[in-house]
Amino acid sequence: MSNEQITENIAAPAEFRPEGAAAKVWEALTANPGVPITTIVEAAGVSRPTATKALTAFAEAGRAVRTHGGRNDQGRPLPDTWAP
């Protein structure tokens, strides 16, 4: 009786590589997980609408998660945060 091991050849998922301004947003997001959009905007050097569009697309593709900030003790809204 032989002791053969059966191994599966599992392909790694394709690496996610956005282009243009979205690439800058992705780099900022992965370098600063769990931060509000203002931090991502500053780190990426893009406008807020550009970052919002890219982050929304990442979330729809399952690449990013938006966590709602809720409210502080005075009832004021806290910023949402984003993470890859």
Short mmCIF file of N, CA, C and O in Angstrom, two decimals:
data_model
loop_
_atom_site.label_atom_id
_atom_site.label_comp_id
_atom_site.label_asym_id
_atom_site.label_seq_id
_atom_site.Cartn_x
_atom_site.Cartn_y
_atom_site.Cartn_z
N MET A 1 0.86 -1.18 0.00
CA MET A 1 0.00 0.00 0.00
C MET A 1 0.90 1.24 0.00
O MET A 1 1.81 1.33 0.79
N SER A 2 0.64 2.19 -0.89
CA SER A 2 1.47 3.39 -0.95
C SER A 2 0.84 4.53 -0.16
O SER A 2 -0.36 4.61 -0.01
N ASN A 3 1.68 5.39 0.30
CA ASN A 3 1.22 6.56 1.06
C ASN A 3 1.30 7.79 0.17
O ASN A 3 2.15 8.63 0.34
N GLU A 4 0.43 7.87 -0.80
CA GLU A 4 0.43 9.01 -1.71
C GLU A 4 -0.41 10.14 -1.13
O GLU A 4 -1.47 9.91 -0.59
N GLN A 5 0.10 11.33 -1.27
CA GLN A 5 -0.66 12.50 -0.85
C GLN A 5 -1.30 13.13 -2.08
O GLN A 5 -0.67 13.25 -3.12
N ILE A 6 -2.52 13.46 -1.95
CA ILE A 6 -3.22 14.13 -3.04
C ILE A 6 -3.26 15.61 -2.72
O ILE A 6 -3.72 16.01 -1.65
N THR A 7 -2.72 16.39 -3.61
CA THR A 7 -2.73 17.84 -3.41
C THR A 7 -3.57 18.48 -4.48
O THR A 7 -3.62 18.03 -5.62
N GLU A 8 -4.21 19.53 -4.11
CA GLU A 8 -5.01 20.27 -5.07
C GLU A 8 -4.23 21.49 -5.51
O GLU A 8 -3.54 22.12 -4.72
N ASN A 9 -4.33 21.78 -6.75
CA ASN A 9 -3.68 22.95 -7.29
C ASN A 9 -4.69 24.09 -7.27
O ASN A 9 -5.54 24.19 -8.14
N ILE A 10 -4.59 24.89 -6.26
CA ILE A 10 -5.54 25.99 -6.08
C ILE A 10 -4.90 27.27 -6.59
O ILE A 10 -3.85 27.68 -6.10
N ALA A 11 -5.51 27.88 -7.54
CA ALA A 11 -4.99 29.13 -8.09
C ALA A 11 -5.30 30.27 -7.13
O ALA A 11 -6.38 30.36 -6.56
N ALA A 12 -4.32 31.12 -6.96
CA ALA A 12 -4.51 32.30 -6.12
C ALA A 12 -5.42 33.28 -6.86
O ALA A 12 -5.38 33.37 -8.09
N PRO A 13 -6.27 34.00 -6.12
CA PRO A 13 -7.13 34.97 -6.80
C PRO A 13 -6.30 36.06 -7.47
O PRO A 13 -5.22 36.39 -7.00
N ALA A 14 -6.78 36.57 -8.55
CA ALA A 14 -6.06 37.63 -9.26
C ALA A 14 -5.88 38.83 -8.36
O ALA A 14 -6.78 39.19 -7.60
N GLU A 15 -4.72 39.43 -8.44
CA GLU A 15 -4.44 40.60 -7.61
C GLU A 15 -5.28 41.77 -8.09
O GLU A 15 -5.44 41.99 -9.29
N PHE A 16 -5.82 42.52 -7.15
CA PHE A 16 -6.68 43.66 -7.46
C PHE A 16 -5.80 44.87 -7.77
O PHE A 16 -5.00 45.29 -6.94
N ARG A 17 -5.94 45.41 -8.99
CA ARG A 17 -5.12 46.55 -9.40
C ARG A 17 -5.97 47.59 -10.12
O ARG A 17 -6.06 47.57 -11.35
N PRO A 18 -6.57 48.50 -9.37
CA PRO A 18 -7.31 49.57 -10.04
C PRO A 18 -6.34 50.50 -10.76
O PRO A 18 -5.14 50.49 -10.50
N GLU A 19 -6.87 51.32 -11.65
CA GLU A 19 -6.04 52.23 -12.42
C GLU A 19 -6.42 53.68 -12.15
O GLU A 19 -7.50 53.97 -11.64
N GLY A 20 -5.54 54.58 -12.49
CA GLY A 20 -5.79 56.01 -12.39
C GLY A 20 -5.97 56.48 -10.96
O GLY A 20 -5.28 56.03 -10.04
N ALA A 21 -6.94 57.38 -10.77
CA ALA A 21 -7.20 57.94 -9.44
C ALA A 21 -7.66 56.85 -8.47
O ALA A 21 -7.34 56.91 -7.28
N ALA A 22 -8.37 55.85 -8.98
CA ALA A 22 -8.83 54.76 -8.12
C ALA A 22 -7.65 54.01 -7.51
O ALA A 22 -7.72 53.55 -6.38
N ALA A 23 -6.55 53.92 -8.24
CA ALA A 23 -5.34 53.27 -7.72
C ALA A 23 -4.79 54.05 -6.53
O ALA A 23 -4.35 53.45 -5.53
N LYS A 24 -4.82 55.37 -6.62
CA LYS A 24 -4.35 56.20 -5.51
C LYS A 24 -5.24 56.01 -4.29
O LYS A 24 -4.76 55.94 -3.16
N VAL A 25 -6.54 55.94 -4.53
CA VAL A 25 -7.49 55.73 -3.43
C VAL A 25 -7.26 54.36 -2.80
O VAL A 25 -7.24 54.22 -1.57
N TRP A 26 -7.06 53.34 -3.62
CA TRP A 26 -6.82 51.99 -3.11
C TRP A 26 -5.54 51.94 -2.27
O TRP A 26 -5.52 51.35 -1.19
N GLU A 27 -4.48 52.59 -2.74
CA GLU A 27 -3.23 52.64 -1.98
C GLU A 27 -3.44 53.33 -0.63
O GLU A 27 -2.94 52.87 0.39
N ALA A 28 -4.16 54.43 -0.64
CA ALA A 28 -4.43 55.16 0.60
C ALA A 28 -5.29 54.33 1.55
O ALA A 28 -5.05 54.31 2.77
N LEU A 29 -6.25 53.62 1.00
CA LEU A 29 -7.13 52.78 1.82
C LEU A 29 -6.36 51.64 2.45
O LEU A 29 -6.52 51.37 3.65
N THR A 30 -5.54 50.96 1.68
CA THR A 30 -4.80 49.81 2.22
C THR A 30 -3.71 50.25 3.19
O THR A 30 -3.36 49.51 4.11
N ALA A 31 -3.19 51.46 3.03
CA ALA A 31 -2.17 51.98 3.94
C ALA A 31 -2.78 52.52 5.23
O ALA A 31 -2.09 52.63 6.25
N ASN A 32 -4.08 52.85 5.19
CA ASN A 32 -4.76 53.47 6.34
C ASN A 32 -6.11 52.83 6.59
O ASN A 32 -7.14 53.50 6.51
N PRO A 33 -6.16 51.54 6.89
CA PRO A 33 -7.47 50.91 7.07
C PRO A 33 -8.21 51.45 8.30
O PRO A 33 -7.58 51.79 9.30
N GLY A 34 -9.52 51.56 8.17
CA GLY A 34 -10.34 51.99 9.30
C GLY A 34 -10.35 53.48 9.54
O GLY A 34 -10.55 53.93 10.67
N VAL A 35 -10.15 54.27 8.49
CA VAL A 35 -10.13 55.73 8.64
C VAL A 35 -11.29 56.35 7.89
O VAL A 35 -11.86 55.75 6.98
N PRO A 36 -11.64 57.60 8.23
CA PRO A 36 -12.71 58.29 7.50
C PRO A 36 -12.23 58.72 6.11
O PRO A 36 -11.03 58.78 5.83
N ILE A 37 -13.18 59.07 5.27
CA ILE A 37 -12.87 59.43 3.89
C ILE A 37 -11.94 60.64 3.80
O ILE A 37 -11.13 60.73 2.89
N THR A 38 -12.02 61.56 4.77
CA THR A 38 -11.15 62.74 4.72
C THR A 38 -9.68 62.34 4.77
O THR A 38 -8.85 62.93 4.09
N THR A 39 -9.36 61.33 5.55
CA THR A 39 -7.98 60.84 5.63
C THR A 39 -7.56 60.21 4.32
O THR A 39 -6.44 60.40 3.85
N ILE A 40 -8.47 59.47 3.70
CA ILE A 40 -8.18 58.82 2.42
C ILE A 40 -7.98 59.87 1.33
O ILE A 40 -7.05 59.78 0.52
N VAL A 41 -8.82 60.91 1.33
CA VAL A 41 -8.70 62.00 0.36
C VAL A 41 -7.33 62.67 0.48
O VAL A 41 -6.65 62.89 -0.53
N GLU A 42 -6.93 62.97 1.69
CA GLU A 42 -5.64 63.62 1.91
C GLU A 42 -4.48 62.73 1.50
O GLU A 42 -3.53 63.17 0.84
N ALA A 43 -4.53 61.46 1.88
CA ALA A 43 -3.45 60.53 1.57
C ALA A 43 -3.35 60.25 0.07
O ALA A 43 -2.25 60.08 -0.46
N ALA A 44 -4.49 60.19 -0.61
CA ALA A 44 -4.50 59.88 -2.04
C ALA A 44 -4.25 61.11 -2.91
O ALA A 44 -3.85 60.98 -4.06
N GLY A 45 -4.52 62.29 -2.37
CA GLY A 45 -4.36 63.51 -3.15
C GLY A 45 -5.40 63.64 -4.25
O GLY A 45 -5.12 64.12 -5.34
N VAL A 46 -6.62 63.20 -3.94
CA VAL A 46 -7.73 63.29 -4.89
C VAL A 46 -8.87 64.06 -4.25
O VAL A 46 -8.87 64.31 -3.04
N SER A 47 -9.87 64.41 -5.06
CA SER A 47 -11.03 65.13 -4.52
C SER A 47 -11.93 64.16 -3.76
O SER A 47 -11.88 62.94 -3.96
N ARG A 48 -12.78 64.72 -2.93
CA ARG A 48 -13.71 63.88 -2.17
C ARG A 48 -14.68 63.12 -3.09
O ARG A 48 -14.91 61.93 -2.87
N PRO A 49 -15.25 63.77 -4.13
CA PRO A 49 -16.13 63.01 -5.02
C PRO A 49 -15.40 61.84 -5.72
O PRO A 49 -15.97 60.77 -5.91
N THR A 50 -14.14 62.05 -6.08
CA THR A 50 -13.37 60.98 -6.72
C THR A 50 -13.16 59.83 -5.76
O THR A 50 -13.34 58.66 -6.11
N ALA A 51 -12.81 60.15 -4.51
CA ALA A 51 -12.61 59.11 -3.50
C ALA A 51 -13.91 58.38 -3.20
O ALA A 51 -13.93 57.15 -3.08
N THR A 52 -15.00 59.13 -3.10
CA THR A 52 -16.30 58.52 -2.83
C THR A 52 -16.68 57.54 -3.94
O THR A 52 -17.14 56.43 -3.67
N LYS A 53 -16.50 57.94 -5.18
CA LYS A 53 -16.82 57.08 -6.31
C LYS A 53 -15.98 55.80 -6.28
O LYS A 53 -16.50 54.70 -6.47
N ALA A 54 -14.69 55.94 -6.04
CA ALA A 54 -13.80 54.77 -6.00
C ALA A 54 -14.14 53.86 -4.83
O ALA A 54 -14.23 52.63 -5.00
N LEU A 55 -14.35 54.42 -3.66
CA LEU A 55 -14.67 53.60 -2.48
C LEU A 55 -16.00 52.87 -2.65
O LEU A 55 -16.12 51.70 -2.27
N THR A 56 -16.97 53.54 -3.24
CA THR A 56 -18.26 52.90 -3.48
C THR A 56 -18.10 51.73 -4.46
O THR A 56 -18.68 50.66 -4.25
N ALA A 57 -17.30 51.93 -5.49
CA ALA A 57 -17.04 50.85 -6.46
C ALA A 57 -16.31 49.69 -5.78
O ALA A 57 -16.62 48.52 -6.03
N PHE A 58 -15.34 50.00 -4.91
CA PHE A 58 -14.62 48.95 -4.19
C PHE A 58 -15.58 48.16 -3.31
O PHE A 58 -15.52 46.93 -3.24
N ALA A 59 -16.48 48.86 -2.63
CA ALA A 59 -17.45 48.20 -1.75
C ALA A 59 -18.39 47.31 -2.55
O ALA A 59 -18.68 46.18 -2.14
N GLU A 60 -18.87 47.80 -3.69
CA GLU A 60 -19.77 47.01 -4.53
C GLU A 60 -19.09 45.76 -5.08
O GLU A 60 -19.72 44.74 -5.30
N ALA A 61 -17.75 45.84 -5.26
CA ALA A 61 -16.99 44.70 -5.76
C ALA A 61 -16.54 43.77 -4.62
O ALA A 61 -15.87 42.78 -4.87
N GLY A 62 -16.89 44.14 -3.39
CA GLY A 62 -16.50 43.32 -2.25
C GLY A 62 -15.06 43.53 -1.83
O GLY A 62 -14.49 42.71 -1.10
N ARG A 63 -14.44 44.62 -2.23
CA ARG A 63 -13.04 44.91 -1.90
C ARG A 63 -12.87 45.85 -0.72
O ARG A 63 -11.77 45.99 -0.20
N ALA A 64 -13.94 46.54 -0.33
CA ALA A 64 -13.86 47.49 0.78
C ALA A 64 -15.13 47.39 1.63
O ALA A 64 -16.18 46.97 1.14
N VAL A 65 -14.97 47.79 2.89
CA VAL A 65 -16.09 47.75 3.83
C VAL A 65 -16.26 49.13 4.44
O VAL A 65 -15.30 49.73 4.92
N ARG A 66 -17.49 49.60 4.40
CA ARG A 66 -17.82 50.89 5.02
C ARG A 66 -18.50 50.60 6.34
O ARG A 66 -19.48 49.87 6.42
N THR A 67 -17.98 51.22 7.41
CA THR A 67 -18.56 51.08 8.74
C THR A 67 -19.16 52.42 9.13
O THR A 67 -18.46 53.44 9.18
N HIS A 68 -20.46 52.42 9.37
CA HIS A 68 -21.13 53.67 9.74
C HIS A 68 -20.66 54.14 11.10
O HIS A 68 -20.50 53.35 12.03
N GLY A 69 -20.45 55.44 11.20
CA GLY A 69 -19.87 56.03 12.40
C GLY A 69 -20.82 56.17 13.58
O GLY A 69 -20.40 56.25 14.71
N GLY A 70 -22.09 56.24 13.32
CA GLY A 70 -23.04 56.42 14.41
C GLY A 70 -23.08 57.86 14.89
O GLY A 70 -22.85 58.79 14.13
N ARG A 71 -23.32 58.01 16.19
CA ARG A 71 -23.42 59.36 16.77
C ARG A 71 -22.65 59.42 18.08
O ARG A 71 -22.53 58.42 18.78
N ASN A 72 -22.17 60.62 18.42
CA ASN A 72 -21.46 60.79 19.69
C ASN A 72 -22.47 61.06 20.82
O ASN A 72 -23.68 61.02 20.60
N ASP A 73 -21.97 61.34 22.00
CA ASP A 73 -22.84 61.55 23.17
C ASP A 73 -23.78 62.75 23.02
O ASP A 73 -24.83 62.79 23.63
N GLN A 74 -23.38 63.72 22.22
CA GLN A 74 -24.22 64.90 21.99
C GLN A 74 -25.17 64.71 20.81
O GLN A 74 -25.88 65.63 20.44
N GLY A 75 -25.18 63.53 20.20
CA GLY A 75 -26.07 63.25 19.10
C GLY A 75 -25.54 63.66 17.75
O GLY A 75 -26.23 63.56 16.74
N ARG A 76 -24.31 64.16 17.71
CA ARG A 76 -23.73 64.57 16.44
C ARG A 76 -23.22 63.34 15.67
O ARG A 76 -22.69 62.40 16.28
N PRO A 77 -23.35 63.38 14.36
CA PRO A 77 -22.90 62.22 13.58
C PRO A 77 -21.38 62.09 13.58
O PRO A 77 -20.66 63.09 13.55
N LEU A 78 -20.92 60.85 13.67
CA LEU A 78 -19.49 60.55 13.57
C LEU A 78 -19.23 60.07 12.14
O LEU A 78 -20.11 59.49 11.50
N PRO A 79 -18.02 60.31 11.64
CA PRO A 79 -17.75 59.92 10.26
C PRO A 79 -17.73 58.42 10.07
O PRO A 79 -17.31 57.67 10.96
N ASP A 80 -18.17 57.99 8.90
CA ASP A 80 -18.05 56.57 8.54
C ASP A 80 -16.57 56.27 8.32
O ASP A 80 -15.79 57.17 7.97
N THR A 81 -16.18 55.04 8.48
CA THR A 81 -14.80 54.64 8.22
C THR A 81 -14.78 53.58 7.12
O THR A 81 -15.77 52.89 6.90
N TRP A 82 -13.65 53.45 6.49
CA TRP A 82 -13.46 52.53 5.37
C TRP A 82 -12.27 51.63 5.61
O TRP A 82 -11.27 52.08 6.18
N ALA A 83 -12.37 50.39 5.19
CA ALA A 83 -11.27 49.44 5.31
C ALA A 83 -11.31 48.47 4.13
O ALA A 83 -12.38 48.22 3.58
N PRO A 84 -10.13 47.97 3.72
CA PRO A 84 -10.13 46.99 2.61
C PRO A 84 -10.73 45.66 3.05
O PRO A 84 -10.78 45.35 4.20
#
